[in-house]
Coordinates of C-alpha atoms in Angstrom, one line a residue:
M1 CA -7.0 0.6 0.5
R2 CA -6.7 1.5 -3.3
G3 CA -3.4 3.5 -2.4
R4 CA -2.3 5.7 -5.4
E5 CA 1.6 5.9 -5.3
E6 CA 1.4 8.3 -8.2
A7 CA 3.8 11.1 -7.8
A8 CA 1.3 14.4 -7.6
S9 CA 2.9 17.0 -6.8
G10 CA 1.5 20.3 -8.3
Q11 CA -1.4 18.8 -9.3
A12 CA -4.8 19.5 -8.4
V13 CA -7.6 16.6 -6.9
E14 CA -8.6 13.7 -9.1
P15 CA -11.5 11.6 -8.3
P16 CA -12.9 10.2 -6.9
L17 CA -13.2 13.7 -5.3
G18 CA -13.1 15.0 -8.6
G19 CA -13.0 14.4 -12.7
K20 CA -14.9 12.1 -15.2
P21 CA -13.6 8.6 -15.6
A22 CA -13.6 7.2 -19.1
D23 CA -17.1 5.7 -19.4
G24 CA -18.6 9.0 -19.2
T25 CA -19.8 8.6 -15.2
Q26 CA -19.1 10.5 -12.4
A27 CA -16.1 8.9 -9.8
D28 CA -19.0 8.3 -7.5
G29 CA -20.7 6.3 -10.6
T30 CA -23.4 9.1 -11.6
P31 CA -24.2 10.2 -15.1
A32 CA -22.0 12.6 -16.5
D33 CA -24.9 15.1 -16.2
G34 CA -24.2 15.1 -12.4
K35 CA -28.6 13.9 -11.9
P36 CA -28.4 10.7 -10.0
A37 CA -31.5 8.9 -10.3
D38 CA -32.5 10.3 -6.6
G39 CA -32.8 13.8 -9.3
K40 CA -30.2 14.8 -6.1
P41 CA -27.2 16.8 -7.5
A42 CA -23.9 14.7 -8.0
D43 CA -21.7 17.5 -6.5
G44 CA -23.1 17.5 -3.2
K45 CA -24.7 20.8 -2.7
P46 CA -27.8 21.6 -1.3
A47 CA -31.3 21.4 -4.1
D48 CA -31.0 25.0 -3.1
G49 CA -27.2 25.3 -5.3
K50 CA -25.8 26.9 -1.9
P51 CA -22.3 26.0 -0.8
T52 CA -23.2 24.8 2.7
A53 CA -21.1 27.1 5.6
G54 CA -19.9 26.7 8.8
A55 CA -19.6 23.8 10.9
A56 CA -21.7 21.8 8.2
G57 CA -19.9 22.9 5.6
R58 CA -16.9 21.9 7.2
Q59 CA -17.7 19.2 8.9
R60 CA -18.5 17.7 5.1
A61 CA -15.1 19.0 3.7
G62 CA -13.5 17.7 6.7
E63 CA -14.8 13.9 6.0
R64 CA -14.5 13.7 2.6
L65 CA -10.9 14.9 2.4
R66 CA -9.9 12.7 5.1
Q67 CA -12.0 10.0 3.6
A68 CA -9.8 10.1 0.3
I69 CA -6.5 10.4 2.2
L70 CA -7.0 7.6 4.4
A71 CA -7.9 5.6 1.3
G72 CA -4.7 6.8 -0.9
D73 CA -6.7 8.5 -3.3
M74 CA -4.7 11.6 -2.5
S75 CA -1.0 11.2 -2.6
P76 CA 1.7 12.5 -1.0
G77 CA 2.5 16.3 -1.4
Q78 CA -1.0 16.2 -3.9
R79 CA -1.4 20.0 -3.7
L80 CA -5.7 21.3 -2.2
V81 CA -6.5 24.1 -3.9
E82 CA -9.4 25.8 -1.5
A83 CA -11.4 27.2 -4.4
E84 CA -11.5 23.8 -6.6
L85 CA -12.4 21.4 -3.7
A86 CA -14.8 24.1 -2.2
A87 CA -17.1 23.3 -5.2
M88 CA -16.5 20.4 -5.5
M89 CA -18.1 19.6 -2.6
G90 CA -20.5 22.3 -2.7
V91 CA -19.1 23.9 0.1
T92 CA -17.9 27.2 1.3
R93 CA -14.6 28.0 0.4
A94 CA -14.3 29.5 4.5
S95 CA -15.2 26.3 5.7
L96 CA -13.4 24.0 3.4
R97 CA -10.1 26.7 5.1
A98 CA -11.8 25.3 8.6
A99 CA -11.4 21.7 7.4
L100 CA -8.1 21.9 5.8
F101 CA -6.9 23.3 9.2
E102 CA -8.6 20.6 11.1
L103 CA -6.3 17.8 8.8
T104 CA -3.3 19.7 9.7
T105 CA -3.4 19.2 13.0
E106 CA -4.2 15.7 12.5
G107 CA -0.8 15.8 10.8
L108 CA -3.0 15.0 7.6
V109 CA -2.3 18.1 5.5
E110 CA 0.5 20.9 5.7
R111 CA 0.4 24.0 4.7
I112 CA 3.3 25.8 2.7
P113 CA 3.4 29.4 3.0
N114 CA 2.6 31.0 -0.2
R115 CA 1.5 28.0 -1.6
G116 CA -1.2 26.9 0.3
A117 CA -2.1 23.5 1.3
R118 CA -0.7 19.9 0.4
V119 CA -1.1 16.0 1.6
R120 CA 1.6 15.7 3.7
S121 CA 4.7 13.5 3.2
V122 CA 5.9 11.5 6.4
T123 CA 9.2 10.8 6.2
L124 CA 10.8 7.5 6.9
D125 CA 12.1 9.2 10.2
E126 CA 8.5 9.7 10.8
A127 CA 7.4 6.9 10.2
V128 CA 9.6 4.8 12.9
A129 CA 8.8 7.1 15.7
I130 CA 5.3 6.6 14.4
T131 CA 5.2 3.3 14.8
E132 CA 7.1 3.1 18.2
C133 CA 4.7 5.7 19.7
R134 CA 2.3 3.0 19.0
M135 CA 4.4 0.3 20.0
A136 CA 3.2 1.5 23.5
L137 CA -0.5 2.1 22.7
E138 CA -1.7 -0.4 20.8
G139 CA 0.5 -2.9 23.4
L140 CA -1.8 -0.9 25.8
C141 CA -4.9 -1.4 24.1
A142 CA -3.7 -5.2 23.1
A143 CA -3.5 -5.6 27.4
K144 CA -6.5 -3.6 28.2
A145 CA -8.5 -6.4 25.6
A146 CA -7.2 -9.8 27.3
E147 CA -8.5 -8.2 30.5
R148 CA -11.7 -7.0 28.7
V149 CA -12.4 -9.4 25.7
T150 CA -15.6 -11.7 25.8
S151 CA -16.6 -15.6 24.6
S152 CA -18.2 -13.8 21.3
Q153 CA -15.7 -11.0 21.0
A154 CA -12.9 -14.2 21.1
S155 CA -15.1 -16.1 18.4
R156 CA -14.3 -12.8 16.1
L157 CA -10.5 -12.7 16.7
D158 CA -10.6 -16.0 15.9
Q159 CA -12.7 -15.7 12.9
L160 CA -10.2 -12.7 11.6
G161 CA -7.1 -15.0 11.8
E162 CA -8.5 -18.3 10.2
Q163 CA -9.1 -15.6 7.4
M164 CA -5.6 -14.3 7.5
Q165 CA -4.6 -17.1 7.2
R166 CA -6.7 -18.1 4.5
S167 CA -5.5 -14.9 2.3
V168 CA -2.3 -15.1 2.9
A169 CA -2.8 -19.1 1.4
D170 CA -4.7 -17.9 -1.3
G171 CA -1.6 -15.5 -1.7
E172 CA -4.6 -11.8 -1.4
P173 CA -2.3 -9.4 0.0
L174 CA -4.8 -6.7 -0.4
K175 CA -7.7 -8.9 1.5
Y176 CA -4.9 -9.5 4.3
S177 CA -3.7 -5.8 4.4
A178 CA -7.5 -4.8 5.2
L179 CA -7.9 -8.3 7.9
N180 CA -5.1 -6.9 9.5
H181 CA -6.4 -2.7 9.7
E182 CA -9.5 -4.7 11.1
L183 CA -7.7 -6.3 13.3
H184 CA -6.2 -3.8 15.1
R185 CA -9.2 -1.9 15.0
L186 CA -10.9 -4.7 17.0
V187 CA -8.4 -5.1 19.3
R188 CA -9.0 -1.3 20.2
E189 CA -12.4 -2.0 20.1
I190 CA -12.3 -4.5 22.6
S191 CA -10.1 -2.9 24.5
G192 CA -12.4 -0.3 25.9
Q193 CA -9.4 2.4 25.5
G194 CA -10.5 5.4 24.0
T195 CA -8.0 7.7 24.5
A196 CA -5.6 5.3 23.2
S197 CA -7.5 4.5 20.3
G198 CA -8.3 8.0 18.9
L199 CA -4.8 8.9 19.3
I200 CA -3.5 5.4 16.8
E201 CA -5.6 6.4 15.0
R202 CA -5.0 10.2 14.3
L203 CA -1.1 8.0 13.9
N204 CA -2.6 5.4 11.5
G205 CA -3.4 8.3 9.4
Q206 CA -0.2 9.8 8.4
L207 CA 0.8 6.0 7.4
V208 CA -1.2 5.4 4.7
R209 CA 1.6 5.4 2.1
H210 CA 3.9 3.1 4.1
Q211 CA 1.5 0.8 5.2
F212 CA 0.0 0.7 1.5
Q213 CA 3.6 -0.6 0.3
L214 CA 4.7 -2.8 3.3
S215 CA 1.2 -4.8 2.7
L216 CA 2.5 -5.2 -1.3
R217 CA 6.0 -6.4 0.0
P218 CA 6.6 -10.0 -1.0
G219 CA 6.7 -12.4 1.7
R220 CA 5.2 -9.9 4.1
P221 CA 1.9 -11.0 4.5
Q222 CA 4.0 -14.5 5.4
A223 CA 6.1 -13.7 7.9
S224 CA 3.6 -11.3 9.8
L225 CA 0.6 -13.4 10.3
G226 CA 2.6 -15.2 12.8
E227 CA 2.8 -12.1 14.7
H228 CA -0.9 -11.7 14.8
M229 CA -1.8 -15.0 15.1
A230 CA 0.0 -14.9 18.4
I231 CA -1.4 -11.7 19.5
I232 CA -4.9 -13.6 18.9
T233 CA -3.5 -16.9 21.3
A234 CA -2.8 -14.1 24.6
I235 CA -5.9 -11.8 23.6
T236 CA -8.6 -14.8 23.6
G237 CA -6.4 -16.5 26.0
R238 CA -6.8 -13.6 28.3
Q239 CA -3.3 -13.3 29.1
P240 CA -2.2 -9.2 29.0
A241 CA 1.1 -9.4 29.8
E242 CA 2.0 -11.8 26.0
A243 CA -0.7 -9.9 24.4
E244 CA 1.1 -6.4 24.9
Q245 CA 4.7 -8.2 24.6
A246 CA 3.0 -10.0 20.9
T247 CA 2.2 -6.3 19.9
R248 CA 5.2 -4.9 21.0
R249 CA 6.9 -7.8 18.7
H250 CA 5.2 -7.3 15.9
L251 CA 5.7 -3.3 15.7
R252 CA 9.3 -4.4 15.8
S253 CA 8.7 -5.7 13.3
V254 CA 7.4 -3.4 10.8
M255 CA 10.0 -1.4 11.9
R256 CA 12.7 -3.4 10.3
V257 CA 10.7 -3.7 7.4
L258 CA 10.5 0.1 7.1
L259 CA 13.9 0.3 7.9
D260 CA 15.3 -2.4 5.7
Q261 CA 13.2 -1.3 2.6
H262 CA 14.7 2.0 2.3
Q263 CA 18.2 0.9 2.3
P264 CA 20.5 0.6 -1.0
E265 CA 20.4 -2.1 -2.6
A266 CA 24.2 -4.5 -2.3
P267 CA 25.6 -4.8 -6.4
R268 CA 24.1 -7.9 -8.2
G269 CA 25.9 -10.6 -7.4
R270 CA 27.2 -9.2 -4.2
Q271 CA 24.8 -9.8 -0.7
K272 CA 25.6 -8.1 2.5
A273 CA 27.2 -10.2 5.6
G274 CA 24.2 -12.3 7.3
D275 CA 22.3 -12.2 3.7
H276 CA 21.4 -15.7 2.7
E277 CA 19.4 -16.8 -0.4

């Protein structure tokens, strides 16, 4: 996750969906003249220059916006200007507007009366409530995964666990965060619980900013590594109840950290009761 955390309220969309980096190339690495080596326009428009309309345009705009929001390339509160986005993506404004409505139903975008659309900001209370829902759904997926896991899938889980251990030992929090996401994705895949998986993915999309902050919190990878290893051990050991409980313990820990990081710091030289150096 690249995860930009700058306050961007009131700004239009920035790269990689638009804009030119300092080196004269587009955000996708094509030349600034918009003519990449294959001769196709860099803005995604068809060869005839006409914007894509209908379902195809809505799908293109929706996929690009969703990807940018989930990758953290758009900041919470960032304005989504229809005319600019439609031109940038080579779609009609009607298709762009339909994509924004779709993303609104997913909780990624919000529409403000008389002000247009913007990337939705998720409050702390909402983040905690979403994590509570994830606890039930991901616990279910972990239990189902423990029932269904094959030998090859168990080997892949063990491999992920070893990679997570190495990333923590090497002090690579962003790599650990990526492996963390892959672990949870793989557990959902193994579970075969398509309905729960779809709900989890939609919930996770609303937590990008909070998850990015957690991934960089000092000591968080070390603290959560044991929780993830417990999930892996229970699933590969084909222990559904233990897998569900390990997943719930992990997400309870996530909620505690979410709440702790929003607590005001105690005055220097004075510790809160129960704090230890």
